[in-house]
Coordinates of C-alpha atoms and ligand atoms in Angstrom, one line a residue:
M1 CA 25.5 3.4 10.8
D2 CA 22.3 3.5 12.8
L3 CA 20.7 0.1 13.1
T4 CA 18.2 0.8 15.9
H5 CA 15.6 -0.2 13.4
R6 CA 16.0 -3.7 12.1
P7 CA 12.7 -4.8 10.4
R8 CA 14.2 -8.3 10.0
R9 CA 13.7 -8.9 13.8
L10 CA 10.0 -9.6 13.0
R11 CA 10.7 -11.8 10.0
Q12 CA 11.9 -14.7 12.1
D13 CA 9.8 -17.8 11.6
R14 CA 8.2 -18.0 15.1
V15 CA 7.0 -14.4 15.0
R16 CA 5.9 -14.0 11.4
G17 CA 2.4 -15.2 12.0
L18 CA 1.9 -12.8 15.0
V19 CA 2.7 -9.8 12.9
S20 CA 1.1 -10.9 9.6
E21 CA -1.3 -8.2 8.4
T22 CA -3.4 -10.1 6.0
R23 CA -5.0 -13.5 6.3
L24 CA -6.8 -15.4 3.6
E25 CA -9.7 -17.6 4.6
P26 CA -11.9 -19.9 2.6
S27 CA -14.9 -17.7 3.7
D28 CA -13.3 -14.8 1.7
L29 CA -13.7 -16.8 -1.5
I30 CA -16.5 -17.2 -4.1
A31 CA -16.3 -20.0 -6.7
P32 CA -17.7 -19.4 -10.2
V33 CA -19.8 -22.3 -11.4
F34 CA -21.0 -22.7 -15.0
V35 CA -24.3 -24.5 -15.7
D36 CA -24.9 -25.5 -19.3
A37 CA -28.4 -26.3 -20.5
T38 CA -27.1 -27.6 -23.9
T39 CA -25.2 -30.6 -22.5
D40 CA -25.9 -33.9 -20.7
E41 CA -22.3 -34.3 -19.5
R42 CA -19.6 -32.3 -18.0
R43 CA -17.5 -30.4 -20.5
P44 CA -13.9 -29.3 -19.6
I45 CA -13.2 -25.6 -20.4
E46 CA -9.9 -25.8 -22.4
S47 CA -8.5 -22.4 -21.5
M48 CA -9.4 -22.8 -17.8
P49 CA -7.8 -26.1 -16.7
G50 CA -9.7 -27.8 -13.9
H51 CA -13.0 -26.1 -14.7
E52 CA -16.0 -27.5 -16.5
R53 CA -19.4 -26.6 -17.7
V54 CA -21.9 -28.9 -15.9
P55 CA -25.4 -30.0 -17.0
I56 CA -28.3 -28.9 -14.8
D57 CA -28.5 -32.4 -13.4
D58 CA -24.9 -32.0 -12.0
A59 CA -25.3 -28.5 -10.6
V60 CA -25.9 -29.7 -7.0
A61 CA -23.0 -32.2 -7.2
R62 CA -20.7 -29.4 -8.5
V63 CA -21.7 -27.1 -5.7
E64 CA -21.1 -29.8 -3.1
E65 CA -17.6 -30.3 -4.5
V66 CA -17.0 -26.6 -3.9
R67 CA -18.3 -26.7 -0.4
E68 CA -16.1 -29.7 0.5
T69 CA -13.1 -27.4 0.1
G70 CA -14.5 -25.0 2.7
V71 CA -15.8 -22.4 0.2
E72 CA -19.4 -21.5 1.1
A73 CA -20.4 -19.2 -1.8
V74 CA -20.8 -19.8 -5.5
M75 CA -21.5 -17.4 -8.4
L76 CA -23.7 -19.1 -11.0
F77 CA -23.4 -18.4 -14.7
G78 CA -25.8 -20.0 -17.2
I79 CA -25.5 -21.2 -20.8
P80 CA -29.1 -21.3 -22.1
E81 CA -30.5 -23.9 -24.6
S82 CA -31.2 -21.1 -27.1
K83 CA -30.3 -17.5 -27.7
D84 CA -32.2 -14.6 -29.4
P85 CA -31.6 -10.9 -30.0
E86 CA -33.2 -9.9 -26.6
G87 CA -31.9 -12.7 -24.5
R88 CA -35.3 -13.8 -23.3
R89 CA -34.1 -17.1 -21.8
A90 CA -32.3 -15.0 -19.2
W91 CA -35.5 -14.4 -17.2
A92 CA -37.5 -17.5 -18.1
E93 CA -38.9 -19.2 -15.1
D94 CA -37.6 -22.6 -16.4
G95 CA -34.3 -21.0 -17.4
V96 CA -31.0 -22.7 -16.7
V97 CA -29.9 -20.5 -13.8
Q98 CA -33.4 -20.4 -12.3
E99 CA -33.6 -24.2 -12.4
A100 CA -30.1 -24.6 -11.0
V101 CA -30.7 -22.1 -8.2
R102 CA -33.9 -24.0 -7.1
R103 CA -32.0 -27.3 -7.0
I104 CA -28.9 -26.0 -5.3
T105 CA -30.8 -24.1 -2.6
D106 CA -33.1 -27.1 -2.0
A107 CA -30.2 -29.5 -1.6
T108 CA -27.4 -27.5 0.0
D109 CA -26.6 -24.6 2.3
A110 CA -24.4 -22.9 -0.2
Y111 CA -24.7 -19.1 -0.5
V112 CA -25.9 -18.7 -4.1
I113 CA -25.0 -15.5 -6.0
T114 CA -26.3 -15.2 -9.6
D115 CA -24.7 -13.3 -12.4
V116 CA -27.4 -10.9 -13.8
C117 CA -26.5 -10.0 -17.4
L118 CA -27.6 -10.8 -20.9
C119 CA -24.4 -11.6 -22.8
E120 CA -24.8 -15.3 -22.5
Y121 CA -28.4 -15.1 -23.7
T122 CA -28.3 -12.8 -26.6
D123 CA -27.4 -14.2 -30.0
H124 CA -25.1 -11.3 -30.7
G125 CA -23.3 -11.7 -27.4
H126 CA -23.7 -8.1 -26.1
C127 CA -24.9 -7.3 -22.6
G128 CA -28.3 -6.1 -23.7
P129 CA -30.7 -5.6 -26.7
L130 CA -29.1 -3.4 -29.4
E131 CA -30.2 0.1 -30.3
D132 CA -32.6 0.3 -33.3
G133 CA -30.6 0.4 -36.5
L134 CA -27.6 -1.6 -35.3
R135 CA -27.3 -4.6 -37.5
T136 CA -25.8 -7.7 -35.9
D137 CA -24.3 -8.8 -39.3
D138 CA -22.4 -5.6 -39.7
D139 CA -18.8 -5.9 -38.5
H140 CA -18.3 -2.2 -38.8
G141 CA -21.6 -0.9 -37.4
P142 CA -20.5 0.1 -33.9
A143 CA -17.2 1.5 -35.1
R144 CA -18.8 3.7 -37.7
D145 CA -21.3 5.1 -35.3
P146 CA -20.4 4.8 -31.7
T147 CA -23.8 6.0 -30.5
L148 CA -25.2 2.7 -31.9
T149 CA -24.7 0.2 -29.2
V150 CA -26.6 -1.6 -26.4
D151 CA -29.9 0.1 -25.6
N152 CA -29.2 1.1 -22.0
D153 CA -32.8 1.8 -20.9
A154 CA -34.3 -1.2 -22.6
T155 CA -31.7 -3.4 -21.0
L156 CA -32.7 -2.1 -17.5
E157 CA -36.1 -3.6 -17.9
S158 CA -34.6 -7.0 -18.8
L159 CA -32.2 -6.8 -15.9
E160 CA -35.1 -6.2 -13.5
R161 CA -36.9 -9.3 -14.8
I162 CA -33.7 -11.4 -14.6
A163 CA -33.0 -10.3 -11.0
V164 CA -36.6 -10.9 -9.8
S165 CA -36.6 -14.3 -11.5
H166 CA -33.4 -15.3 -9.8
A167 CA -34.6 -14.1 -6.4
A168 CA -37.9 -15.9 -6.9
A169 CA -36.0 -19.1 -7.6
G170 CA -34.1 -18.6 -4.3
A171 CA -30.9 -16.8 -5.1
D172 CA -29.3 -15.3 -2.0
M173 CA -27.7 -12.4 -3.8
V174 CA -27.8 -11.0 -7.3
A175 CA -24.8 -9.5 -9.2
P176 CA -25.5 -7.3 -12.1
S177 CA -22.4 -7.2 -14.4
G178 CA -23.5 -5.4 -17.5
M179 CA -22.3 -1.8 -16.6
M180 CA -25.6 -0.3 -17.7
D181 CA -26.3 3.2 -16.2
G182 CA -28.9 3.0 -13.5
M183 CA -28.9 -0.8 -13.3
V184 CA -28.6 -1.0 -9.5
A185 CA -31.5 1.4 -8.8
A186 CA -33.7 -0.4 -11.4
I187 CA -32.9 -3.8 -9.8
R188 CA -33.3 -2.6 -6.2
T189 CA -36.7 -1.1 -7.0
A190 CA -37.9 -4.2 -8.8
L191 CA -36.7 -6.6 -6.1
D192 CA -38.3 -4.5 -3.4
R193 CA -41.6 -4.3 -5.3
E194 CA -41.7 -8.1 -5.6
G195 CA -41.0 -8.8 -2.0
H196 CA -37.3 -9.5 -2.3
E197 CA -36.1 -6.6 -0.2
H198 CA -33.8 -8.9 1.8
V199 CA -31.8 -9.9 -1.3
P200 CA -28.5 -7.9 -1.5
I201 CA -27.0 -6.6 -4.7
M202 CA -23.3 -7.1 -5.5
S203 CA -22.7 -4.6 -8.2
Y204 CA -19.9 -4.9 -10.8
A205 CA -19.4 -1.2 -10.0
A206 CA -16.1 -0.8 -11.8
K207 CA -15.8 -3.3 -14.6
Y208 CA -13.2 -2.6 -17.2
E209 CA -13.2 -3.5 -20.9
S210 CA -10.4 -6.0 -20.4
A211 CA -8.5 -8.4 -22.6
F212 CA -8.1 -10.6 -19.5
Y213 CA -11.7 -12.0 -20.0
G214 CA -10.8 -14.1 -23.0
P215 CA -11.0 -17.6 -21.4
F216 CA -14.3 -16.8 -19.8
R217 CA -15.8 -16.3 -23.2
D218 CA -15.0 -20.0 -23.9
A219 CA -16.5 -20.9 -20.6
A220 CA -19.8 -19.0 -21.0
D221 CA -20.2 -18.7 -24.7
G222 CA -20.4 -14.9 -24.2
A223 CA -18.1 -13.4 -26.8
P224 CA -19.7 -10.5 -28.7
A225 CA -20.4 -11.6 -32.3
F226 CA -19.2 -8.2 -33.5
G227 CA -17.6 -5.1 -32.1
N228 CA -16.6 -5.0 -28.4
R229 CA -17.9 -3.8 -25.1
R230 CA -16.0 -0.5 -24.8
H231 CA -19.2 1.6 -25.1
Y232 CA -20.4 0.2 -21.7
Q233 CA -17.4 -1.3 -19.9
M234 CA -14.8 1.1 -18.6
D235 CA -11.6 2.3 -20.3
P236 CA -8.6 0.7 -18.6
A237 CA -6.9 4.1 -18.6
N238 CA -9.4 5.6 -16.1
A239 CA -9.2 5.5 -12.3
R240 CA -11.2 8.6 -11.3
E241 CA -14.0 7.5 -13.4
A242 CA -14.1 4.3 -11.4
L243 CA -14.9 6.3 -8.3
R244 CA -17.7 8.1 -10.1
E245 CA -19.1 4.7 -11.2
V246 CA -18.8 3.2 -7.7
R247 CA -20.4 6.3 -6.1
L248 CA -23.4 6.1 -8.4
D249 CA -23.9 2.4 -7.5
V250 CA -23.6 3.3 -3.8
E251 CA -26.3 6.0 -4.2
Q252 CA -28.5 3.5 -6.0
G253 CA -28.3 1.0 -3.1
A254 CA -25.5 -1.4 -4.0
D255 CA -24.6 -3.6 -1.0
V256 CA -21.3 -4.9 -2.2
L257 CA -18.9 -3.1 -4.6
M258 CA -17.0 -5.1 -7.1
V259 CA -13.9 -4.3 -9.1
K260 CA -13.1 -6.4 -12.2
P261 CA -10.5 -7.6 -13.1
A262 CA -8.4 -7.8 -10.0
L263 CA -4.6 -8.0 -10.4
P264 CA -4.2 -5.4 -13.1
Y265 CA -6.5 -3.1 -11.1
L266 CA -5.3 -3.3 -7.6
D267 CA -5.0 0.4 -7.4
I268 CA -8.7 0.6 -8.0
V269 CA -9.4 -2.0 -5.4
G270 CA -7.3 0.0 -2.9
T271 CA -9.0 3.3 -3.7
V272 CA -12.5 1.9 -3.5
R273 CA -11.6 0.4 -0.1
R274 CA -10.4 3.7 1.2
E275 CA -13.2 5.8 -0.2
F276 CA -16.2 3.7 0.7
D277 CA -17.3 1.7 3.8
H278 CA -19.1 -1.1 1.8
P279 CA -17.6 -4.6 1.4
V280 CA -15.4 -4.6 -1.6
A281 CA -15.2 -7.6 -3.9
A282 CA -12.6 -8.2 -6.6
Y283 CA -12.9 -10.6 -9.5
N284 CA -9.7 -12.5 -10.2
V285 CA -10.7 -13.2 -13.8
S286 CA -10.3 -16.1 -16.2
G287 CA -7.2 -14.5 -17.9
E288 CA -5.5 -14.0 -14.5
Y289 CA -6.1 -17.7 -13.9
A290 CA -5.2 -19.0 -17.3
M291 CA -1.9 -17.2 -17.5
L292 CA -0.6 -18.7 -14.3
H293 CA -1.7 -22.1 -15.4
A294 CA 0.0 -21.7 -18.8
A295 CA 3.3 -20.6 -17.1
A296 CA 3.1 -23.4 -14.6
E297 CA 2.5 -26.0 -17.4
K298 CA 5.8 -24.8 -18.9
G299 CA 7.5 -25.2 -15.6
W300 CA 8.1 -21.4 -15.3
L301 CA 6.1 -20.8 -12.2
D302 CA 5.0 -22.7 -9.1
L303 CA 1.3 -22.7 -9.5
E304 CA 0.3 -23.2 -5.9
A305 CA 2.6 -20.4 -4.7
V306 CA 1.6 -17.8 -7.3
A307 CA -2.1 -18.6 -6.9
L308 CA -1.9 -18.0 -3.2
E309 CA 0.3 -14.9 -3.6
S310 CA -2.2 -13.5 -6.1
L311 CA -5.2 -13.9 -3.8
L312 CA -3.3 -12.6 -0.8
S313 CA -2.3 -9.5 -2.8
I314 CA -5.9 -8.9 -3.8
K315 CA -7.0 -9.1 -0.2
R316 CA -4.1 -6.9 1.0
A317 CA -5.1 -4.3 -1.6
G318 CA -8.5 -4.1 0.2
A319 CA -10.9 -6.7 -1.1
D320 CA -13.1 -8.4 1.4
L321 CA -14.4 -11.0 -1.0
I322 CA -12.6 -12.6 -4.0
L323 CA -14.3 -14.3 -6.9
T324 CA -11.7 -16.7 -8.2
Y325 CA -11.3 -19.8 -10.3
F326 CA -8.6 -20.7 -7.7
A327 CA -11.1 -20.8 -4.9
E328 CA -11.3 -24.6 -4.4
D329 CA -7.6 -25.2 -4.9
V330 CA -6.5 -22.5 -2.5
A331 CA -9.2 -23.1 0.1
E332 CA -8.1 -26.7 0.4
R333 CA -4.6 -25.5 1.4
L334 CA -5.6 -22.8 3.9
Ligands
ZN1 ZN1 -22.6 -9.2 -19.9

């Protein structure tokens, strides 16, 4: 028996740290924050224990809570006071995100990233205005004719307006999440035209049509009123397509490349890391958070341990940045 090679030598307690390959830091983490224009008080999000929607008046306090844990960056999501078929409140100068960004950037040094999409702002809950002829009251519309879905090119114009309005309010980075073709180029051009050439774009470059988003839809009121998002988000079966999507976003000027969700798609995170030189972000989504909490509540898992192991695994797979609902809890323990 040849035991020249004994990997266990380097697993002794005093040397483990020296040979550790992956380290998680609070500066790797981005905390999602939900600002709700329809409420005067904080509202717990039932399927995401520990998270709340906060009123605009509490946005600064909420971000300060995040920063106290050592996490410097937040991703803002807004719940508007009213919705319509086009999602017009998404680019309103006095919109919920615009107002929250102004207050947060005035009062704190947080790095503020904004979600650029329409699903929280449209009354049908899709990520853009619908093609002509698609009736929002028709449960079977999209299934009967799959060509009838979100109007890609009309959505681009709205995304340009949203991104510019966020940058004008002071957003440090914008993050388009709608998986519309050409969205990064459209936003880059609009930002540059309006003098925001220094604002980077974190593109949701490979975003899958995932069942793990369920709890987020409680949090942000963004569930589609009919149909689903499979005509614009990616098929979970496809990995090569993710590289095509990411390559297009790189060509269009994306600064950071995001994969969403994270844990069920670590192969994609790893491949994007190897194929591209850009920073890679992964979104550890609401369902990934909720399932660990649910199991911990039953006493089946140790929440702290599985949360930390999840984030470490996402980083080991190749993510530089991790958006996660565990950001504050984990950062405090690092
Ligand atoms: Zn959306």
